[in-house]
Tab-separated table of C-alpha atoms in Angstrom:
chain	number	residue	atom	x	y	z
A	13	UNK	CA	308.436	220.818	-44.233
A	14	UNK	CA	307.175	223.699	-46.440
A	15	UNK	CA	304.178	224.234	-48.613
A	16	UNK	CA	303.984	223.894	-52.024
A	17	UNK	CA	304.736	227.370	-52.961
A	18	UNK	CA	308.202	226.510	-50.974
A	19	UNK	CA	307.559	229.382	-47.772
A	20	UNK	CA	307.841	227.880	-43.902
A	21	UNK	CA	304.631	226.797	-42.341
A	22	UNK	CA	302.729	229.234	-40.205
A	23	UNK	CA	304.033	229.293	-36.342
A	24	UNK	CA	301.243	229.057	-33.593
A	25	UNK	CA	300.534	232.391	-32.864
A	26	UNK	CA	299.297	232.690	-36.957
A	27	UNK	CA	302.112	234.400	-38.510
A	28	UNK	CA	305.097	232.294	-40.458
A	29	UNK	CA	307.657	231.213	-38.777
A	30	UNK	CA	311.502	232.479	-38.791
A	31	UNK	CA	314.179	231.208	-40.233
A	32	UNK	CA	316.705	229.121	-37.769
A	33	UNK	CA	313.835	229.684	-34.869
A	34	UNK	CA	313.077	225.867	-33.443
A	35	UNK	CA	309.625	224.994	-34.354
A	36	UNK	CA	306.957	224.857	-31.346
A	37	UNK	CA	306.027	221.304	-29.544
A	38	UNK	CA	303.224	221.461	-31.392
A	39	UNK	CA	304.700	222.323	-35.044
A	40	UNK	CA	307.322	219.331	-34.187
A	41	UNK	CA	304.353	216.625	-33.490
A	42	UNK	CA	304.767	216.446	-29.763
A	43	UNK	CA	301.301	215.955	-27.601
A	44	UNK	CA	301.759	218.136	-24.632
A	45	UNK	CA	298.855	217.814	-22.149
A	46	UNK	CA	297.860	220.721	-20.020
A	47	UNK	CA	297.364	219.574	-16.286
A	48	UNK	CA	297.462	220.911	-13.484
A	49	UNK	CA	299.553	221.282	-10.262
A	50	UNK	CA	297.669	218.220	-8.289
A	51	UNK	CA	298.133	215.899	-12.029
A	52	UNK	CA	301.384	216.802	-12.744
A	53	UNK	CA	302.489	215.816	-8.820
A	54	UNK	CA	299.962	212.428	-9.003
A	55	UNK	CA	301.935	211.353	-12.062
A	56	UNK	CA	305.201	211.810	-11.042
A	57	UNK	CA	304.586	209.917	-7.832
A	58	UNK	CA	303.148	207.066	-9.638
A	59	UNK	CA	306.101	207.103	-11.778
A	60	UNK	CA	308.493	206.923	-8.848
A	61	UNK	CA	308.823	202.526	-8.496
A	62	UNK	CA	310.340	202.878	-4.984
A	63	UNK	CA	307.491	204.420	-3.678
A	64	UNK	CA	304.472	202.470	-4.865
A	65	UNK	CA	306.471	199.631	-3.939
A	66	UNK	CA	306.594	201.538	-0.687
A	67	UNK	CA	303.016	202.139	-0.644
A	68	UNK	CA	302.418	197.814	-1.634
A	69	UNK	CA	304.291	197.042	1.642
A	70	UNK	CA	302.547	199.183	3.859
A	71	UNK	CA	299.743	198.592	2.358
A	72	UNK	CA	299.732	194.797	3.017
A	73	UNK	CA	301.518	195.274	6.699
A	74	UNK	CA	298.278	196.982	7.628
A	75	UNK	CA	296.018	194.536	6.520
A	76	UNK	CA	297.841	191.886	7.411
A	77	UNK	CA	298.466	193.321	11.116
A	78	UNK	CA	294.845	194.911	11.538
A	79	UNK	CA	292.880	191.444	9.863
A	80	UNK	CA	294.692	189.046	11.402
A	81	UNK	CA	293.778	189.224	14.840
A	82	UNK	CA	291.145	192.118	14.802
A	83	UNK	CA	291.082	195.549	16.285
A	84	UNK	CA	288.780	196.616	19.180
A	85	UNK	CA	285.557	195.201	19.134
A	86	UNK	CA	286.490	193.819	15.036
A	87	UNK	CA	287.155	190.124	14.891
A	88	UNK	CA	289.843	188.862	12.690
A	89	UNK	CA	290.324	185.639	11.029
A	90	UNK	CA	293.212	184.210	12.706
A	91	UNK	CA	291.827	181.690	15.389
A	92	UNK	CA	294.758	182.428	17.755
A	93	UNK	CA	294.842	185.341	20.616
A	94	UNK	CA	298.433	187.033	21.706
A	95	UNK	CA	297.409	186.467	25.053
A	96	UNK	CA	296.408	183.442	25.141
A	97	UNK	CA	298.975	180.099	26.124
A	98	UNK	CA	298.784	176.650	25.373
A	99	UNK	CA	301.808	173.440	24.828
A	100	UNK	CA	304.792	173.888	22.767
A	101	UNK	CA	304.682	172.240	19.668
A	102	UNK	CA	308.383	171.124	18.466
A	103	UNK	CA	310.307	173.216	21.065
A	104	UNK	CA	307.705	176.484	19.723
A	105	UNK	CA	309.547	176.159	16.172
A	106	UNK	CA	307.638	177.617	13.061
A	107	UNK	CA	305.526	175.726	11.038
A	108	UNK	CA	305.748	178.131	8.358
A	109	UNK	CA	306.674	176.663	4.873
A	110	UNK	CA	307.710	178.450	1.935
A	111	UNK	CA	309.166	176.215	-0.033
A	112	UNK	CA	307.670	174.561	-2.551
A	113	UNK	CA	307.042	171.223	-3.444
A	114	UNK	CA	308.838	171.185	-6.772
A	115	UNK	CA	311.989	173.203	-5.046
A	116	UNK	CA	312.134	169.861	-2.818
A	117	UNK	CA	310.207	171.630	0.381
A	118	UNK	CA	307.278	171.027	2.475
A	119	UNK	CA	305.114	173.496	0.083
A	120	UNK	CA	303.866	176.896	1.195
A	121	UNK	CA	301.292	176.527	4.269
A	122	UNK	CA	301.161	178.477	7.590
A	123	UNK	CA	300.687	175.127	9.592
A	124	UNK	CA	299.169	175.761	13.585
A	125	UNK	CA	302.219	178.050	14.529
A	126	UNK	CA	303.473	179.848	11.486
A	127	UNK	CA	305.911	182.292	13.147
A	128	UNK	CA	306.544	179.485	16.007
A	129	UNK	CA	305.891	179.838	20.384
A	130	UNK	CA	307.362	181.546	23.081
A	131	UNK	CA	308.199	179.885	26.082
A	132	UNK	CA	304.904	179.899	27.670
A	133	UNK	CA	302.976	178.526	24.480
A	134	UNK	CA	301.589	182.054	23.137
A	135	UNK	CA	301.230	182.140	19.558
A	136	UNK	CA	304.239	183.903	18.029
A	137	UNK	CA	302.486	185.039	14.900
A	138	UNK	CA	299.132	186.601	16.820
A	139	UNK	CA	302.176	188.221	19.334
A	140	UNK	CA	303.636	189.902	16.322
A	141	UNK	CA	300.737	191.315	15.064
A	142	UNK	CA	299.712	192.700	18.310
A	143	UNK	CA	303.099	194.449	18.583
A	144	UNK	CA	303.062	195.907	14.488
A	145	UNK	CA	299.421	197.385	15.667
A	146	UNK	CA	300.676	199.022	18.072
A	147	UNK	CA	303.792	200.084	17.067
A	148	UNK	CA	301.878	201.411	13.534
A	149	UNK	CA	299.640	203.150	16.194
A	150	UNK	CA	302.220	205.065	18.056
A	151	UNK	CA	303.953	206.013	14.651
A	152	UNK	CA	301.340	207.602	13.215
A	153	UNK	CA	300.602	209.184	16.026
A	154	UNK	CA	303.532	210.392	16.380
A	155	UNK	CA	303.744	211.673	12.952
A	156	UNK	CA	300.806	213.490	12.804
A	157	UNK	CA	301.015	215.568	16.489
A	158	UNK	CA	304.625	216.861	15.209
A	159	UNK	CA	303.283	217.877	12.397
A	160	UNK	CA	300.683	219.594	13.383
A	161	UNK	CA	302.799	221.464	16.281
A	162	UNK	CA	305.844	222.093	14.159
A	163	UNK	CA	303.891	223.666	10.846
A	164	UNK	CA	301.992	225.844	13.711
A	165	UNK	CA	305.270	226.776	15.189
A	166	UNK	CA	307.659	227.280	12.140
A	167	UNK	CA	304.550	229.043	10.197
A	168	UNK	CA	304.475	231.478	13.224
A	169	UNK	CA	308.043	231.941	13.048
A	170	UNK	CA	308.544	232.254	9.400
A	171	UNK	CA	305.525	234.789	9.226
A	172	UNK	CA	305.967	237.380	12.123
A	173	UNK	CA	309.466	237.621	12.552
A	174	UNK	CA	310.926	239.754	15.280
A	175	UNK	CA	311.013	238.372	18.881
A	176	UNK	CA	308.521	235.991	17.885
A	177	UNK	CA	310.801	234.129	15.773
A	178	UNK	CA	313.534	234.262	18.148
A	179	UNK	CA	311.757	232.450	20.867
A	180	UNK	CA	310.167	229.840	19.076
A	181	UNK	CA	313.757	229.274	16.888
A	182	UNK	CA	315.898	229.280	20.303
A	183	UNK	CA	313.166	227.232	21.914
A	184	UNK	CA	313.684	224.575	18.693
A	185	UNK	CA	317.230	224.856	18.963
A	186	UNK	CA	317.566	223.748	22.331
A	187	UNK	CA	315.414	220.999	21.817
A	188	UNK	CA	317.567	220.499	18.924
A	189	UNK	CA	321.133	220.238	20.992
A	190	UNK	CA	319.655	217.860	23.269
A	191	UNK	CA	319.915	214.094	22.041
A	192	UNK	CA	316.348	213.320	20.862
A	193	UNK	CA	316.461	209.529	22.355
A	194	UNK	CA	317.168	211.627	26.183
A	195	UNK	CA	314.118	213.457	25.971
A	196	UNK	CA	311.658	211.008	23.822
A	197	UNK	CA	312.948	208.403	27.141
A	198	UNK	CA	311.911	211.044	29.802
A	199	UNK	CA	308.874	211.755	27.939
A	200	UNK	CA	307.852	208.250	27.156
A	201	UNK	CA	308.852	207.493	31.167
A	202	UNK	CA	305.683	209.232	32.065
A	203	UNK	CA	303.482	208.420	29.809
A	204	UNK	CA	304.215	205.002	29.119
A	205	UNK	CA	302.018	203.606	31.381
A	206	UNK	CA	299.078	205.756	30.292
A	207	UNK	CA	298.515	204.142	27.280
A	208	UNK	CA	299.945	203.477	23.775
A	209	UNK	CA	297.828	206.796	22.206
A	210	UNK	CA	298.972	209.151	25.051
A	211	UNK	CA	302.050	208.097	24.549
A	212	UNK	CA	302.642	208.694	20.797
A	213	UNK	CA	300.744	212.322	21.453
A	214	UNK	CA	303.788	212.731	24.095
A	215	UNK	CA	306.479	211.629	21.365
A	216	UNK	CA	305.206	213.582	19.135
A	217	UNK	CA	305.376	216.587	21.050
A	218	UNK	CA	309.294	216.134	21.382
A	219	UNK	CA	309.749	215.334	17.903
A	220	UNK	CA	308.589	218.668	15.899
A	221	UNK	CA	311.631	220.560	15.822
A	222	UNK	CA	312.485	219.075	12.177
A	223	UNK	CA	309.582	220.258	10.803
A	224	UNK	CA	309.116	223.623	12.310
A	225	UNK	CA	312.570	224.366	10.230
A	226	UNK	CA	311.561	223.096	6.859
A	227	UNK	CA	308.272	224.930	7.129
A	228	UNK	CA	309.589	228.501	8.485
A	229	UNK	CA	312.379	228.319	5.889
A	230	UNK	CA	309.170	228.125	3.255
A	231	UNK	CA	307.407	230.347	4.831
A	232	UNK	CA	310.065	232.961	4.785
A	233	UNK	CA	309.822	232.854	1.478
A	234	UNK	CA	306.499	233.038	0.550
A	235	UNK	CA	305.365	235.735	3.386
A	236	UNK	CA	307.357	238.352	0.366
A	237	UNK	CA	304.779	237.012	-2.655
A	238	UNK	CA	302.676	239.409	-4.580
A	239	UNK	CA	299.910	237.310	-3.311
A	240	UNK	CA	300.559	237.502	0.553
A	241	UNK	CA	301.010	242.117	0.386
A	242	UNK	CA	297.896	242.093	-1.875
A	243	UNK	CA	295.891	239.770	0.856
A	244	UNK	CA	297.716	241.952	3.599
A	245	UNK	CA	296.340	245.398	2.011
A	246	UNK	CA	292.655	244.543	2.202
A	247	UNK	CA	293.177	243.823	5.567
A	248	UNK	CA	293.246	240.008	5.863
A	249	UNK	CA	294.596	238.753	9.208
A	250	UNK	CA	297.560	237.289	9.929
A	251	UNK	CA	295.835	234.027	10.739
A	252	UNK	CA	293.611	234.269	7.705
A	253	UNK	CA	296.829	234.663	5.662
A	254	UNK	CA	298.816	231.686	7.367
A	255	UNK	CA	296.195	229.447	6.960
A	256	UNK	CA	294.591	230.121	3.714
A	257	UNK	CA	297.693	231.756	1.862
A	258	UNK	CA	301.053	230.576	2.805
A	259	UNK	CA	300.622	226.871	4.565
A	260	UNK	CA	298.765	225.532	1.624
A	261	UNK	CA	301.528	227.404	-0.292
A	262	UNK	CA	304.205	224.654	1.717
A	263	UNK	CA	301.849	221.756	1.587
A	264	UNK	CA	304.692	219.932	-0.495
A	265	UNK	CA	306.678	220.025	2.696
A	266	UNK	CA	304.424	218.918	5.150
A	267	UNK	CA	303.256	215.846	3.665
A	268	UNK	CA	306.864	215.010	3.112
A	269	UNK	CA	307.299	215.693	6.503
A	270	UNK	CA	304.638	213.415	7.624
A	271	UNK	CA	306.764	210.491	6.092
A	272	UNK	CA	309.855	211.202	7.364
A	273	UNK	CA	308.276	211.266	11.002
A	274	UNK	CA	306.705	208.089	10.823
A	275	UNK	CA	309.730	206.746	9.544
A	276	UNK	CA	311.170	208.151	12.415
A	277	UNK	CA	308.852	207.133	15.064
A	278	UNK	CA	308.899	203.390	14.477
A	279	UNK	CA	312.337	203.297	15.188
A	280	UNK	CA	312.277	205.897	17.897
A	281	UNK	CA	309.224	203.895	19.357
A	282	UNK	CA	311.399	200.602	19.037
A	283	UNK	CA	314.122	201.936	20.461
A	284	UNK	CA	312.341	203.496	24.014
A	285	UNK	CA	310.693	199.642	23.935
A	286	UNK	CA	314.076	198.312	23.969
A	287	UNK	CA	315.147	200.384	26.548
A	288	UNK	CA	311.866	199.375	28.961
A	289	UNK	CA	310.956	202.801	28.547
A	290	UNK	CA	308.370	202.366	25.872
A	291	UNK	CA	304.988	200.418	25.621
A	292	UNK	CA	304.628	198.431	28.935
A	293	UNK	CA	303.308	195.152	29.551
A	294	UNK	CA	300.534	193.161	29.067
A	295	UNK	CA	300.734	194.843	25.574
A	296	UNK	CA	303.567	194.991	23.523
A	297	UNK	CA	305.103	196.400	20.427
A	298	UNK	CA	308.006	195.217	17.919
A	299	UNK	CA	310.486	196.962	20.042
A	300	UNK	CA	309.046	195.661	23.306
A	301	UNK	CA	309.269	191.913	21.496
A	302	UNK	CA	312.573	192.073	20.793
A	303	UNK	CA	313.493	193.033	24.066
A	304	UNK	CA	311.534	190.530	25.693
A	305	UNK	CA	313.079	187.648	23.501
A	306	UNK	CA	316.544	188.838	23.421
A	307	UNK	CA	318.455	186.007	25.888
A	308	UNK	CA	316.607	183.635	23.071
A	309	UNK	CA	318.861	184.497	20.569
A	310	UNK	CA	321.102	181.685	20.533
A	311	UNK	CA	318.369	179.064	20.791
A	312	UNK	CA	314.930	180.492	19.013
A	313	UNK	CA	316.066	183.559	16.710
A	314	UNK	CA	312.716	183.331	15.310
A	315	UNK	CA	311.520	185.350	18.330
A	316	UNK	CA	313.677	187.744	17.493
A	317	UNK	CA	313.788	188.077	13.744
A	318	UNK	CA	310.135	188.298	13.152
A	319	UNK	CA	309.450	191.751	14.742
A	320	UNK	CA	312.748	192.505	13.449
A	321	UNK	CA	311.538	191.849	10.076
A	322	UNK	CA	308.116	194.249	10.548
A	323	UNK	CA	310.115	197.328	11.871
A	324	UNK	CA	312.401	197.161	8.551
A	325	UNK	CA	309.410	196.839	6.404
A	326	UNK	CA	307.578	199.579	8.444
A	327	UNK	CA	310.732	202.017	8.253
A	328	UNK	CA	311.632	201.467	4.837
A	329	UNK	CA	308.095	201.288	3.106
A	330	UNK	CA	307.646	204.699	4.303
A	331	UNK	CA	311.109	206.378	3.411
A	332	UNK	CA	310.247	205.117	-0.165
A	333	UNK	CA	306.955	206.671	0.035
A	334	UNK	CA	308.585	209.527	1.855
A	335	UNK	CA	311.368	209.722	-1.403
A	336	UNK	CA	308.827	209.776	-4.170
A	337	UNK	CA	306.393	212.869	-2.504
A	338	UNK	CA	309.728	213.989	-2.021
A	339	UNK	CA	310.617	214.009	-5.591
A	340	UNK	CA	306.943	214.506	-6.789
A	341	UNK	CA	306.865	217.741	-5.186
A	342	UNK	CA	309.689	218.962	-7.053
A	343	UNK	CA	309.032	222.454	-8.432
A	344	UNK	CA	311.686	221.714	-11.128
A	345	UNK	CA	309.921	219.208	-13.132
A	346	UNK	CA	307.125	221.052	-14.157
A	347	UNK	CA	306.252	219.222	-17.682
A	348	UNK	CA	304.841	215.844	-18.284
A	349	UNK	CA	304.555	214.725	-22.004
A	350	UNK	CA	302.041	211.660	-23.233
């Protein structure tokens, strides 16, 4: 395009533009919308399809699990306790129905039973819930206390350096060469009968050492920025610096970190259950459901497929969220165009 006395049009800074020099967004028609760090990282999550389906899942496993049967002093509108017993109805089959009417089925309805009976009349469905409470419990417990300890610990050791750095990195790499499942069972030994909340705060103590490497190895380099010696020479402290400086600075790791532990802890949580090492009775979690209703296998899967079913949801709803924060975060894609 050209005027009408044939010269190039004008380039953005006011001046005409040179020949064989690619025009600007602008000259070429593009819309390019200035946003900032936060917008640019928003719409790149919301972009990402595995993770809001991620978020949808979780999303409804919490209500579901949390409205069903109530939490605390909460009600919830199922009419059915997991502690309570009554007769088996059909040998404790479901009375779930999902297909429809039109497919040739019963139609979809929950019926008095929807995920079936155990063998002493309990509702299966209100027993499932219970156990995806507590299990969600534990794992975001979990998640949060390793953290929390392993930013503290890697920020420490990515920041001072020296001897500091050596003990807290040999102290992680021990913890490191020792199979995690070992020490989360020793751990969970003592404070499974304490309770489901000091025993996620235990787990998550054992469970940091990830973390405190992905946030030293940011650390290390950020504590070199312009930002961090100009903050040093008015005579900032070191904890000043960490906390206002450099960790929000690695923010983009953390909260990715969160996910992954969570992730983590459900099936780390489901495991110890397995193993009679995790949440003890009378409450129960996923993990401690299946391994109560293992030997029923052969005769009523059911009991064992539904928690089944909840800890895959749980574990992969929050890898997909964990995958787009992952990918939002991503210093390389820095441009979004409307």
């Amino acid at each position: 395009m050209t005027t009408h006395h044939g010269t190039p049009p004008p380039d953005p800074e006011g001046g005409p533009a040179e020949p064989g020099v690619p025009a600007s967004d602008a000259a070429q028609g593009l819309d390019i919308a200035a946003r900032t760090q936060w917008q640019l990282i928003r719409s790149r999550f919301f972009r990402h399809r595995a993770a809001l389906l991620g978020m949808v899942l979780l999303a409804g496993v919490v209500l579901l699990s949390f409205s069903s049967i109530g939490f605390g002093p909460v009600p919830g509108w199922w009419d059915k306790s997991p502690s309570a017993t009554g007769p088996l109805n059909d040998g404790g089959a479901p009375t779930l129905g999902l297909v429809p009417g039109f497919l040739g089925g019963s139609g979809v309805t929950l019926g008095e039973h929807p995920f079936g009976q155990d063998n002493v009349g309990k509702d299966y469905f209100a027993l499932t819930m219970r156990g995806t409470q507590v299990s969600l419990t534990i794992a975001f417990l979990v998640g949060v206390v390793a953290t929390v300890v392993g930013t503290v610990i890697g920020a420490c050791a990515g920041y001072f350096r020296g001897w500091t750095e050596t003990v807290l990195m040999r102290v992680t790499d021990v913890l490191i060469a020792i199979p995690l499942l070992a020490i989360a069972a020793a751990a969970a030994k003592i404070a499974g009968q304490a309770g489901i909340l000091y025993l996620g705060v235990v787990l998550g103590l054992v469970t940091w050492t990830q973390t405190a490497r992905l946030v030293r190895g940011s650390v290390l380099s950020l504590r070199e920025k312009e930002f961090v010696e100009a903050a040093r020479s008015v005579g900032t402290s070191s904890a000043r610096i960490i906390f206002k400086h450099v960790l929000p600075n690695t923010v983009g790791v953390i909260i990715v970190s969160v996910t992954l532990a969570i992730a983590a802890a459900v099936l780390l949580e489901s495991a110890l259950s397995f193993l009679g090492m995790g949440v003890q009775p009378p409450d129960t979690s996923l993990g401690r459901l299946i391994t109560d209703y293992r030997s029923a296998m052969g005769t009523r899967p059911w009991l064992f497929y539904w928690p089944g079913l909840f800890i895959i949801l749980i574990a992969l709803s929050v890898n997909f969220i964990g995958d787009g924060l992952r990918d939002a975060f991503d210093p390389r894609q820095n441009r979004v165009r409307d």
